[in-house]
Amino acid sequence: MNWQAKWIKPKVDMGEIVPLFRTEFRLDMEIAGAFLSVTALGVYEARLNGRRVSEYVLAPGWTSYRNRLQYQVYDVAELLLSGENQLQIYVGPGWYRSRMQGEVQGELRKAPAGLLAQLEIIFANGGRMTIATDEDWMAAESEIRFSDIYDGEVCDARVLPVWDREVEVFAGPEGAFRSGGRKDSESRGLQTGTLIPQEGEEIKEQETVLPAEIFTTPKGETVIDFGQEITGYVEVTVEAGRGDAVDLSPAEMLDKDGNFYNENYRSAKAVYRYICREGHQTYHPKLTFFGFRYIRINKFPGGRDHAALGNFRAIAVYSDMKRTGYLRCSSHKLNRLFDNVVWGQKSNFLDVPTDCPQRDERLGWTGDAQVFVRAACLNFDAEKFYRKWLADLAADQRADGGVGRVVPDLFQKPQPSAAWGDAAVICPWTVYQAYGDKEILRNQFPSMKKWVDYITSHTQERYLWIGGNHYGDWLGLDAPAGSYKGSSRDDLIASAYYAYSTELLIKAGEALGQNMSKYRNLYENIVTAFRKRFPSFRTQTECALAVHFRLAEDCQSVADRLACLIEDAGTKLQTGFVGTPYLLHALSGYGHANLAYSLLLRETYPSWLYPVTKGATTIWEHWDGIMENGEFWSSDMNSFNHYAYGAVADWVYCVAAGIQTIEGYPGYEKVRIAPEPDSRLDWLGASLDTRNGRISSRWTKEGTRWRYEVETCVDAEIVIDGEMREMKAGRYLFYGRMREIMGHFR
């Protein structure tokens, strides 16, 4: 990109008011094409002759700003007019200048509302015109009087822009973001950034959710229930007088008495305030988003009693990924769980895989991302989404190879944590297996290697990761009183992930044709040291990791011990963020599929279905976000839209329905279909749209036998009742025997 544009900002600080930039130009010749390139230090919305140039919401997205800033290019030829034209661009704080926590964010908050834009017009006679941001642009206070990612938006529709504010050219953040500039991921400070073309999926408005009910709470509040928690915003349509106000507050939950509750948003104010002009009007926020199911109507034209369902609709906003995977079965509660997993992904895949969309956090936690990545790539085509985020991970990776706990890494100072930093290796390998494109391995391999080397050089004991400051089995139910960390040993978890990341690094290197003998020797030594140091396992999570990562000397006996631990707990899981994704896999892989189903189908706390019985429409952060007595677990850290435990969906796809990748055949070039039915369900089916076509697997109870229906677009290994058949692409029908639910191993 040949940038002639200059960074501009308002000459006079506008405070909390969002600036609106403008330029005007005249066209008297026929045009053949026109392209607008834009980016901003914040988030922008561009309008050409009053029409939005794109459906992209919250552009230019969120990247590692110290290193990378995306710009977008739009074809705007159809928006141009013969004669006078006007280009206007709002620039709000967005993620760039938000009040997010962290050392880096503290620096960014000081940045101005910067804009860089360039319109290239190609005339039919071959001539060209360039209109670029410079000193001649004007600025005005916009109708958006306040905007913030956490704190919401205030809009006064009575405000008309007064173009009396000059702009000034500045060098960008300390001269950063020069197109084609040097990107040095090991440098720090704002001076190392590079402008890059759009890499990730665009953020767009997706589903419209109509309100299900409007009611008055016991406290006398007027509340609307949309019936589904989403990330996005409410659009309101009203007939109003000048100065009337619409004031709304969002929430995820009602309390046990049925009253509006949003204490768990913590310091996020989530303000929604719209001051009306005269007449009929429709509004929704432009430059922020909310996480919510309910809204409380604080003010409404004519009074709250005048608010009706027809005045409101909710708009879901997330990265524009194609849906690829579908799960359904005979249990309506499991189907609700499957829907909750998908909605949790939609809600938190807003340019970055965030932990939650509602409270004062919304960060790209690496641990959450890696435990969910396989499920994510089954539900949606997430390749482009992860490519962009993993490029930011590599850009933010520290000089010594350490990976931050969040990406973009706003924190910088905390030591890397096992299972969080391992996203550097697990995510690219999983994305490669899902889609089969080696480019992601080529791009990420240096980062993957640096992470493994970081562990090797930062451990207190050779071949094991001993020491450090880790999150452990975060939110494990076996945690000591007053702790968020499960009782599984940090050193065991860290060493297990050390082995796993090394193993995947070897596979990635060999897929790229690299000599990985050094790391193969390292891996063998890690496994030997692990078995010597950890001959026995105390918790469900320790057993699950040792089995699933194949680190135990006798995986079968450890899987049997895992089954006993679960039974001794009352057929309850006790795992947290680290152990839960692997728990059912560790059981079903060693003859305990019936116990895995018992956990999946359990409806009382703790279980995946317990939140469903409490009305959940997304995945919760805590197994008991709402406790059995109806009270909340806490107000401090209690998100009801936290996708990590939704990783269970990959077990349903890969084990229950049996659709599995085969090593050496990435991207489902060849597939293994080995379903594991359970007689407590009448039927279950899964379908997956891969790069090679559709694969589906369904089993149905027919009397005392199972009916299996399989469709494969590629050659497949189909396993029924332990018998493997090599089949060509096609549709197949099989019948198999039905096994009784057996007692568990003791």
XYZ file of C-alpha atoms in Angstrom:
746
model
C 0.000 0.000 0.000
C 1.432 3.359 -1.054
C 0.208 5.659 1.689
C 0.072 9.334 0.845
C -2.238 9.967 3.788
C -1.036 11.528 7.009
C -2.204 10.785 10.527
C -4.615 13.469 11.673
C -6.275 14.315 14.972
C -8.455 17.188 16.210
C -6.368 20.253 16.922
C -8.314 20.831 20.130
C -8.933 18.018 22.605
C -12.638 17.130 22.618
C -12.527 15.238 25.897
C -14.962 12.297 25.986
C -16.781 13.400 22.831
C -16.167 11.263 19.749
C -14.717 13.367 16.913
C -16.130 13.278 13.412
C -13.696 13.962 10.554
C -14.758 15.266 7.144
C -13.520 16.110 3.699
C -15.415 17.252 0.607
C -14.533 16.861 -3.056
C -16.110 17.213 -6.463
C -16.263 14.671 -9.301
C -17.043 15.803 -12.827
C -15.711 12.834 -14.808
C -16.923 9.267 -15.198
C -15.233 6.931 -12.747
C -14.043 3.377 -13.366
C -13.319 2.476 -9.746
C -12.760 3.824 -6.256
C -11.152 2.332 -3.157
C -11.069 3.721 0.356
C -8.287 2.605 2.714
C -8.812 3.392 6.403
C -7.453 2.720 9.838
C -7.627 4.503 13.161
C -6.181 4.725 16.643
C -9.453 3.517 18.077
C -12.460 2.184 16.163
C -14.095 3.959 13.252
C -17.222 4.126 11.152
C -16.844 5.678 7.699
C -19.694 7.159 5.664
C -19.514 8.332 2.079
C -22.348 10.616 1.063
C -24.265 9.527 4.141
C -23.969 5.786 3.536
C -21.762 3.387 5.456
C -18.858 2.164 3.347
C -19.011 -1.338 4.829
C -20.867 -3.684 7.157
C -17.657 -3.986 9.204
C -18.394 -3.099 12.846
C -15.675 -1.877 15.227
C -13.062 -1.600 12.487
C -10.066 -1.846 12.363
C -10.398 -4.542 15.047
C -8.076 -5.348 17.931
C -4.441 -6.247 17.379
C -1.122 -6.072 19.217
C -0.955 -2.327 18.723
C 2.715 -2.036 19.602
C 3.461 -4.186 16.579
C 0.524 -4.346 14.198
C -2.416 -2.214 13.161
C -4.839 -3.457 10.519
C -6.189 -1.264 7.775
C -9.167 -2.007 5.547
C -9.754 -1.350 1.861
C -13.312 -0.857 0.614
C -14.681 -0.692 -2.907
C -16.771 2.489 -2.753
C -17.374 3.214 -6.422
C -21.146 2.780 -6.082
C -21.296 5.331 -3.257
C -19.757 8.182 -5.236
C -21.866 10.884 -6.866
C -21.385 13.091 -9.862
C -20.721 16.539 -8.452
C -20.238 17.203 -4.738
C -19.210 14.345 -2.416
C -18.587 14.164 1.296
C -16.601 11.606 3.311
C -17.144 11.503 7.080
C -15.435 9.201 9.604
C -16.169 8.769 13.311
C -13.246 7.675 15.502
C -14.088 6.325 18.949
C -11.705 5.043 21.634
C -12.441 1.351 21.011
C -9.926 -1.105 22.411
C -7.041 1.193 21.558
C -7.859 3.948 24.014
C -10.134 2.021 26.374
C -9.680 1.852 30.127
C -8.646 -1.797 29.953
C -6.113 -2.860 32.549
C -2.422 -3.419 31.914
C 0.810 -1.499 31.442
C 0.463 -1.325 27.670
C -3.104 -0.061 27.866
C -2.013 2.693 30.211
C 0.252 4.008 27.451
C -2.394 3.689 24.758
C -4.992 5.601 26.748
C -2.858 8.700 26.266
C -3.062 8.400 22.478
C -5.221 10.833 20.484
C -8.187 9.944 18.292
C -6.044 9.402 15.229
C -7.263 8.743 11.696
C -5.458 7.614 8.556
C -7.552 7.431 5.381
C -6.966 7.513 1.658
C -9.500 7.442 -1.189
C -8.146 6.390 -4.597
C -10.420 7.254 -7.524
C -9.778 5.849 -11.000
C -11.437 7.664 -13.870
C -12.727 6.065 -17.066
C -10.108 7.982 -19.069
C -7.297 6.428 -17.027
C -6.718 9.401 -14.779
C -6.503 9.135 -10.993
C -7.323 11.257 -7.976
C -6.131 10.693 -4.405
C -7.960 12.182 -1.460
C -6.000 11.597 1.729
C -6.121 12.747 5.323
C -4.101 15.921 5.764
C -4.287 19.435 7.214
C -7.195 20.354 4.945
C -9.656 17.967 6.596
C -12.052 19.338 9.206
C -13.308 17.931 12.493
C -16.446 18.406 14.555
C -17.908 17.195 17.786
C -20.185 14.315 16.820
C -23.492 13.345 18.356
C -21.661 10.562 20.217
C -20.882 12.308 23.478
C -19.154 9.348 25.091
C -18.016 5.889 24.036
C -16.000 3.149 25.716
C -15.672 -0.621 25.315
C -16.563 -1.226 28.980
C -18.683 1.770 29.799
C -21.045 1.984 26.838
C -22.158 4.909 24.727
C -24.070 8.178 25.031
C -25.595 9.710 21.906
C -27.389 13.040 21.613
C -29.272 13.041 18.316
C -29.991 16.756 18.680
C -26.331 17.546 18.011
C -25.518 18.594 14.470
C -21.844 18.762 13.506
C -20.400 22.258 13.486
C -17.386 22.125 11.236
C -15.345 24.678 13.109
C -12.607 22.417 14.410
C -9.315 22.189 12.603
C -7.219 19.052 12.467
C -3.500 18.705 12.793
C -1.119 16.228 11.292
C 0.913 14.150 13.721
C 3.434 11.382 13.406
C 1.171 8.639 14.710
C 2.076 7.035 18.031
C 5.742 8.038 18.215
C 6.100 7.549 14.481
C 4.537 4.098 14.483
C 2.524 2.264 11.857
C 4.400 3.049 8.720
C 3.347 0.802 5.883
C 6.012 -1.782 5.181
C 7.927 -0.772 8.277
C 10.018 -3.098 10.366
C 8.104 -5.370 12.715
C 10.236 -6.407 15.646
C 8.222 -8.550 18.036
C 11.032 -8.440 20.559
C 10.993 -4.670 20.874
C 8.839 -2.782 23.299
C 7.116 0.544 23.180
C 4.829 2.083 20.605
C 7.492 2.881 18.059
C 7.687 -0.583 16.462
C 4.270 -0.944 14.870
C 3.513 -1.808 11.275
C 0.420 -1.189 9.216
C -0.928 -4.458 7.851
C -3.885 -5.190 5.563
C -6.928 -6.843 7.114
C -5.960 -10.353 8.327
C -8.865 -11.556 10.436
C -12.537 -12.009 9.744
C -14.539 -8.802 9.669
C -16.766 -8.134 12.659
C -20.361 -7.858 11.470
C -23.921 -7.626 12.648
C -25.323 -11.156 12.541
C -28.601 -12.507 13.981
C -31.456 -10.282 15.030
C -33.041 -11.452 18.293
C -36.535 -10.189 19.000
C -37.609 -9.656 22.608
C -39.514 -12.515 24.200
C -41.165 -10.674 27.077
C -41.499 -7.313 28.769
C -42.375 -7.391 32.450
C -42.242 -5.557 35.762
C -39.930 -6.960 38.427
C -40.848 -7.237 42.114
C -38.868 -4.017 42.628
C -41.036 -2.244 40.061
C -38.429 -2.103 37.285
C -39.375 -2.505 33.633
C -37.274 -5.259 32.053
C -37.131 -6.885 28.630
C -36.015 -10.496 28.228
C -34.614 -11.374 24.805
C -34.589 -15.060 25.699
C -30.989 -15.482 24.551
C -27.746 -13.993 25.808
C -25.776 -12.326 23.040
C -22.912 -9.951 22.417
C -23.906 -6.856 20.498
C -26.394 -4.107 21.180
C -30.056 -3.196 21.319
C -31.622 -1.227 18.500
C -34.499 1.013 19.546
C -37.144 2.577 17.301
C -39.266 5.357 18.788
C -41.561 8.246 18.042
C -40.218 10.956 20.334
C -40.049 14.606 21.126
C -36.850 16.591 21.047
C -34.918 15.938 24.256
C -36.741 12.744 25.211
C -34.342 10.068 26.424
C -33.921 6.333 26.059
C -31.809 5.003 28.919
C -31.148 1.258 29.167
C -29.019 -1.022 31.335
C -27.961 -4.537 30.274
C -27.764 -7.700 32.378
C -27.161 -11.411 31.941
C -29.371 -12.592 34.779
C -32.256 -11.912 37.117
C -31.729 -12.627 40.796
C -33.578 -15.393 42.635
C -36.483 -13.024 43.311
C -36.785 -12.098 39.629
C -35.164 -8.685 39.917
C -32.720 -7.125 37.468
C -29.124 -8.044 38.359
C -25.834 -6.825 36.855
C -23.452 -6.586 39.813
C -21.252 -9.159 38.066
C -20.382 -6.516 35.441
C -18.138 -5.119 38.176
C -16.882 -1.664 37.195
C -18.153 -1.873 33.590
C -20.827 0.823 33.527
C -22.334 -0.439 30.249
C -24.238 2.826 29.754
C -26.803 3.018 26.937
C -28.210 6.525 26.665
C -29.861 8.094 23.630
C -31.271 11.638 23.637
C -33.843 11.942 20.897
C -34.464 14.459 18.169
C -38.030 15.234 17.107
C -39.998 12.528 15.300
C -39.566 8.921 14.241
C -36.038 7.555 14.727
C -33.998 4.378 15.068
C -30.749 4.104 16.994
C -28.149 1.645 18.143
C -24.597 2.277 19.433
C -21.895 2.611 16.774
C -18.568 2.125 18.516
C -19.041 -0.281 21.433
C -20.784 -3.523 22.367
C -22.515 -5.181 25.312
C -23.024 -8.689 26.643
C -26.629 -9.203 27.764
C -29.869 -11.124 27.743
C -31.971 -8.617 29.679
C -32.279 -4.849 29.501
C -33.773 -2.608 32.130
C -35.629 0.410 30.787
C -34.581 3.334 32.956
C -36.083 6.069 30.774
C -38.296 6.011 27.687
C -40.172 8.694 25.727
C -43.523 9.152 27.408
C -42.457 7.048 30.369
C -41.477 3.413 30.821
C -45.086 2.300 30.449
C -44.976 3.415 26.824
C -42.206 0.933 25.979
C -43.408 -2.040 23.929
C -41.707 -5.112 22.522
C -41.967 -3.657 19.027
C -39.667 -0.780 19.991
C -36.691 -3.090 20.536
C -34.577 -5.687 18.853
C -31.175 -7.090 19.775
C -28.421 -7.427 17.190
C -25.704 -10.041 17.682
C -22.232 -8.872 16.673
C -19.253 -11.189 16.145
C -16.535 -12.161 13.675
C -18.001 -13.273 10.370
C -17.194 -16.991 10.523
C -19.045 -19.629 8.513
C -20.876 -22.257 10.551
C -19.478 -25.707 9.740
C -20.478 -28.116 12.514
C -23.864 -29.215 13.817
C -24.851 -31.472 16.725
C -28.308 -32.795 17.557
C -29.703 -35.685 19.616
C -32.865 -37.004 21.256
C -32.297 -35.007 24.475
C -33.669 -31.472 24.382
C -31.390 -30.529 27.291
C -28.288 -31.718 25.450
C -29.467 -29.834 22.387
C -29.715 -26.704 24.520
C -26.163 -27.369 25.718
C -24.967 -27.677 22.112
C -26.680 -24.374 21.304
C -25.098 -22.785 24.380
C -21.635 -23.840 23.185
C -22.241 -22.229 19.797
C -23.661 -19.044 21.327
C -20.725 -18.888 23.728
C -18.360 -19.011 20.770
C -20.293 -16.391 18.827
C -20.396 -14.121 21.850
C -16.679 -14.343 22.561
C -15.206 -14.563 19.061
C -15.364 -10.843 18.460
C -12.046 -10.372 16.618
C -10.218 -11.878 19.613
C -11.159 -15.059 21.532
C -12.240 -13.287 24.702
C -13.148 -14.807 28.053
C -16.394 -12.853 28.456
C -18.261 -10.040 26.695
C -19.930 -8.187 29.537
C -17.737 -7.213 32.513
C -14.609 -5.092 32.795
C -12.353 -7.775 31.262
C -13.117 -9.115 27.744
C -9.510 -10.179 27.221
C -7.943 -12.761 24.937
C -6.954 -15.271 27.610
C -4.602 -17.795 26.051
C -5.648 -20.663 28.318
C -9.301 -20.370 27.357
C -8.344 -20.199 23.692
C -6.239 -23.359 23.678
C -8.689 -25.595 25.554
C -11.522 -24.615 23.204
C -9.687 -24.442 19.896
C -10.709 -27.872 18.609
C -14.373 -27.322 19.406
C -14.109 -23.872 17.836
C -12.787 -25.312 14.578
C -15.593 -27.868 14.503
C -18.409 -25.393 15.078
C -17.141 -22.745 12.655
C -14.565 -22.158 9.966
C -12.219 -20.390 12.378
C -8.981 -20.660 10.379
C -8.763 -17.004 9.365
C -9.851 -15.896 12.833
C -7.051 -17.865 14.514
C -4.439 -16.905 11.924
C -4.818 -13.271 12.853
C -4.916 -13.869 16.612
C -1.907 -16.206 16.519
C 0.032 -13.603 14.527
C -0.635 -11.231 17.414
C 0.493 -13.890 19.871
C 3.787 -14.191 17.994
C 4.124 -10.414 17.756
C 3.614 -10.067 21.519
C 5.844 -13.003 22.424
C 8.613 -11.855 24.718
C 12.288 -11.797 23.846
C 12.930 -14.905 25.951
C 10.084 -16.828 24.272
C 7.539 -16.328 27.039
C 3.899 -16.000 26.013
C 1.544 -13.711 27.875
C -1.546 -14.767 29.712
C -3.660 -12.651 27.379
C -3.229 -11.757 23.696
C -2.990 -8.921 22.834
C -0.671 -8.906 25.835
C -1.707 -5.919 27.903
C -0.112 -7.198 31.107
C 3.519 -7.879 30.101
C 4.841 -8.250 33.642
C 3.341 -11.528 34.987
C 5.323 -14.697 34.348
C 3.899 -17.002 31.682
C 1.661 -19.787 32.953
C 1.576 -23.401 31.832
C -1.565 -24.283 29.836
C -1.938 -20.588 28.984
C 1.351 -19.982 27.161
C 0.971 -23.414 25.527
C -1.613 -21.829 23.237
C 1.443 -20.871 21.157
C 1.832 -24.527 20.150
C -1.559 -26.160 20.665
C -3.608 -23.658 18.664
C -1.586 -23.635 15.424
C -1.302 -27.425 15.415
C -5.034 -27.854 16.009
C -5.923 -25.339 13.296
C -3.595 -27.165 10.892
C -5.256 -30.490 11.696
C -8.688 -28.953 11.115
C -7.967 -27.270 7.783
C -4.802 -28.850 6.383
C -2.980 -25.665 5.333
C 0.699 -25.716 6.332
C 0.903 -21.949 6.048
C -0.218 -21.536 9.639
C 2.579 -23.865 10.766
C 5.128 -21.974 8.678
C 3.956 -18.685 10.131
C 3.851 -19.873 13.734
C 6.710 -22.376 13.874
C 9.302 -19.874 15.170
C 6.860 -18.869 17.911
C 6.099 -22.508 18.747
C 9.791 -23.305 19.037
C 10.503 -20.218 21.154
C 7.813 -21.266 23.628
C 9.234 -24.753 24.142
C 12.709 -23.276 24.426
C 11.387 -20.816 27.006
C 10.210 -23.663 29.229
C 13.503 -25.488 28.793
C 15.470 -22.450 29.916
C 13.170 -21.382 32.772
C 12.649 -24.552 34.745
C 14.328 -25.361 38.038
C 14.777 -29.015 37.104
C 15.962 -30.439 33.820
C 13.301 -32.067 31.629
C 10.456 -30.980 33.900
C 8.786 -27.616 34.361
C 9.307 -27.099 38.056
C 8.662 -23.730 39.640
C 7.110 -20.648 38.105
C 3.832 -18.909 38.768
C 0.918 -20.794 37.223
C -2.856 -20.695 37.254
C -2.966 -24.464 37.837
C -6.306 -26.163 37.247
C -8.134 -22.844 37.352
C -11.521 -23.031 39.081
C -11.087 -26.716 39.860
C -13.815 -27.850 42.232
C -11.247 -29.568 44.426
C -9.565 -26.232 45.147
C -8.671 -25.461 48.776
C -10.970 -22.997 50.515
C -10.322 -19.443 49.411
C -8.374 -20.451 46.287
C -9.298 -20.313 42.622
C -6.625 -22.912 41.802
C -7.537 -26.578 41.903
C -5.611 -28.939 44.149
C -3.756 -30.569 41.253
C -0.020 -29.977 41.496
C 1.226 -27.012 39.471
C 4.505 -28.775 38.685
C 2.669 -31.812 37.314
C 0.377 -29.711 35.129
C 3.278 -27.590 33.880
C 5.437 -30.630 33.123
C 2.571 -32.410 31.363
C 2.038 -29.413 29.096
C 5.795 -29.170 28.557
C 5.684 -32.690 27.173
C 2.553 -32.064 25.121
C 3.826 -28.850 23.524
C 7.155 -30.504 22.736
C 5.353 -33.428 21.105
C 3.235 -31.110 18.956
C 6.269 -28.997 18.059
C 7.952 -32.155 16.750
C 4.905 -33.000 14.651
C 4.719 -29.464 13.276
C 8.418 -29.413 12.432
C 8.262 -32.765 10.685
C 5.204 -31.656 8.702
C 7.379 -28.752 7.506
C 10.289 -31.017 6.687
C 12.440 -29.883 9.612
C 14.976 -32.060 11.417
C 13.410 -32.444 14.858
C 15.848 -34.968 16.359
C 16.903 -32.497 19.071
C 13.325 -32.047 20.220
C 12.480 -35.724 19.873
C 15.316 -36.470 22.268
C 14.011 -33.719 24.559
C 10.522 -35.197 24.481
C 11.741 -38.676 25.382
C 13.668 -37.254 28.311
C 10.633 -35.266 29.483
C 8.442 -38.371 29.463
C 11.079 -40.391 31.347
C 11.522 -37.638 33.926
C 7.764 -37.186 34.257
C 7.171 -40.863 34.977
C 9.947 -40.909 37.541
C 8.822 -37.719 39.292
C 5.075 -38.416 39.138
C 4.496 -42.164 39.532
C 1.000 -41.658 40.931
C -1.821 -39.178 40.454
C -3.977 -37.571 43.109
C -6.770 -35.764 41.310
C -9.112 -36.144 38.381
C -7.200 -33.494 36.464
C -3.820 -35.111 37.114
C -5.178 -38.439 35.860
C -6.841 -36.880 32.813
C -3.656 -35.107 31.710
C -1.454 -38.149 32.300
C -3.798 -40.333 30.253
C -4.738 -37.954 27.441
C -1.142 -36.819 26.902
C -0.013 -40.480 27.185
C 2.501 -39.679 29.916
C 1.596 -42.403 32.394
C 3.562 -45.649 32.291
C 0.262 -47.573 32.281
C -2.459 -45.339 30.911
C -5.132 -47.988 31.352
C -4.557 -48.252 35.091
C -4.545 -44.458 35.448
C -7.781 -44.200 33.446
C -9.257 -46.832 35.773
C -8.138 -44.781 38.756
C -9.738 -41.714 37.170
C -13.005 -43.649 36.909
C -12.745 -44.588 40.583
C -12.085 -40.981 41.615
C -15.165 -39.863 39.719
C -17.329 -42.574 41.258
C -15.985 -41.894 44.740
C -16.994 -38.241 44.275
C -20.565 -39.370 43.551
C -20.155 -39.613 39.763
C -19.143 -35.970 39.749
C -16.382 -34.138 37.954
C -14.050 -32.092 40.132
C -12.029 -30.536 37.321
C -11.403 -26.919 36.305
C -10.257 -25.169 33.138
C -7.266 -27.471 32.594
C -8.720 -30.892 33.356
C -12.260 -30.590 32.027
C -11.483 -30.506 28.265
C -9.657 -33.845 28.482
C -11.776 -35.615 31.107
C -14.267 -37.407 28.864
C -11.570 -38.228 26.298
C -9.413 -39.859 28.978
C -12.362 -41.999 30.070
C -13.718 -43.062 26.682
C -10.259 -43.772 25.305
C -9.749 -46.516 27.879
C -13.060 -48.303 28.118
C -15.085 -45.922 30.265
C -17.334 -44.334 27.645
C -20.397 -45.162 29.741
C -18.987 -43.134 32.645
C -18.151 -40.289 30.253
C -21.794 -40.291 29.188
C -22.886 -40.316 32.823
C -20.958 -37.086 33.339
C -22.284 -35.569 30.125
C -25.898 -36.447 30.949
C -25.747 -35.481 34.617
C -28.228 -32.703 35.415
C -27.394 -31.860 39.016
C -24.450 -29.733 40.102
C -21.674 -30.016 39.013
C -22.314 -30.790 35.375
C -22.690 -29.337 31.903
C -26.467 -29.719 32.077
C -26.888 -28.120 35.500
C -26.709 -24.590 34.012
C -29.241 -25.705 31.388
C -31.669 -26.607 34.170
C -31.145 -23.067 35.493
C -32.050 -21.518 32.139
C -28.554 -20.931 30.734
C -28.357 -19.887 27.091
C -24.547 -19.718 26.977
C -21.723 -21.508 28.840
C -20.957 -20.327 32.373
C -17.599 -19.484 33.925
C -18.470 -21.454 37.082
C -20.267 -24.767 37.315
C -22.431 -23.112 39.991
C -22.686 -19.554 38.725
C -26.196 -19.825 40.125
C -26.146 -22.106 43.148
C -28.785 -24.681 43.944
C -30.442 -22.281 46.400
C -30.850 -19.721 43.614
C -28.159 -17.368 44.883
C -25.150 -16.298 42.834
C -21.705 -17.832 43.361
C -20.278 -14.331 43.656
C -20.560 -10.897 42.124
C -16.820 -10.470 41.652
C -15.978 -13.178 39.106
C -19.122 -14.765 37.785
C -19.570 -14.582 34.036
C -22.531 -16.344 32.460
C -20.959 -16.220 29.001
C -17.555 -17.903 29.251
C -16.871 -20.449 26.521
C -14.060 -22.621 27.993
C -16.218 -25.474 29.361
C -17.889 -25.635 25.960
C -14.836 -27.657 24.906
C -17.002 -30.694 25.709
C -18.490 -30.293 22.228
C -15.328 -31.719 20.677
C -15.916 -34.971 22.615
C -19.450 -35.154 21.236
C -18.263 -34.603 17.666
C -15.198 -36.830 17.892
C -16.249 -39.633 20.251
C -20.030 -39.746 20.622
C -20.558 -39.150 16.886
C -17.070 -40.465 16.137
C -15.851 -37.999 13.484
C -12.070 -37.939 13.892
C -9.045 -36.694 11.996
C -6.311 -39.167 11.125
C -2.740 -38.102 11.743
C -0.994 -37.642 8.430
C -4.264 -36.588 6.764
C -4.863 -33.037 8.016
C -7.964 -31.176 6.989
C -9.940 -34.428 6.851
C -8.163 -35.646 3.712
C -9.071 -39.037 5.153
C -11.341 -39.515 8.143
C -11.966 -42.034 10.895
C -15.572 -42.508 11.955
C -15.894 -44.507 15.152
C -19.151 -43.625 16.942
C -19.740 -44.477 20.615
C -23.511 -44.677 21.193
C -25.204 -44.790 24.575
C -28.602 -46.363 25.183
C -29.687 -43.446 27.405
C -30.107 -41.513 24.148
C -32.416 -42.616 21.328
C -30.282 -40.999 18.665
C -27.412 -38.589 18.072
C -26.064 -37.037 14.913
C -23.240 -34.737 13.859
C -22.284 -33.157 10.565
C -19.142 -31.286 9.620
C -18.406 -29.256 6.505
C -14.689 -29.723 5.876
C -12.380 -28.341 3.193
C -13.099 -31.560 1.274
C -16.851 -31.648 1.722
C -19.420 -32.842 4.250
C -18.932 -35.659 6.743
C -21.832 -36.844 8.878
C -22.459 -39.564 11.417
C -25.732 -40.549 13.052
C -26.756 -43.428 15.254
C -30.302 -44.409 16.156
C -31.714 -46.953 18.580
C -33.753 -49.609 16.755
C -35.040 -52.160 19.237
C -32.019 -54.035 20.557
C -29.576 -52.813 17.930
C -28.005 -49.601 16.669
C -28.531 -48.191 13.196
C -25.505 -46.212 11.940
C -25.782 -43.793 9.032
C -22.499 -42.424 7.728
C -21.781 -39.976 4.937
C -18.181 -39.253 3.980
C -16.752 -37.087 1.233
C -13.323 -38.751 1.528
C -11.893 -42.213 2.105
C -12.699 -43.309 5.634
C -11.902 -45.816 8.327
C -15.319 -46.711 9.722
C -15.314 -48.555 13.031
C -18.490 -50.337 14.166
C -18.442 -52.689 17.174
C -14.665 -52.635 17.140
C -14.465 -53.788 13.517
C -12.680 -51.391 11.158
C -13.721 -51.091 7.524
C -11.833 -49.171 4.840
C -14.456 -47.356 2.773
C -14.467 -44.976 -0.165
C -16.370 -41.692 -0.190
C -20.092 -42.299 -0.091
C -23.119 -42.975 2.086
C -23.297 -46.104 4.224
C -25.728 -47.889 6.517
C -24.572 -50.276 9.244
C -26.181 -52.109 12.119
C -24.478 -52.941 15.373
C -25.194 -54.608 18.681
C -26.375 -52.653 21.669
C -24.343 -53.068 24.820
C -25.906 -52.685 28.231
C -24.622 -49.944 30.505
C -22.086 -51.816 32.576
C -20.951 -51.094 36.110
C -17.852 -48.963 36.345
C -14.386 -50.334 37.003
C -13.246 -50.486 40.617
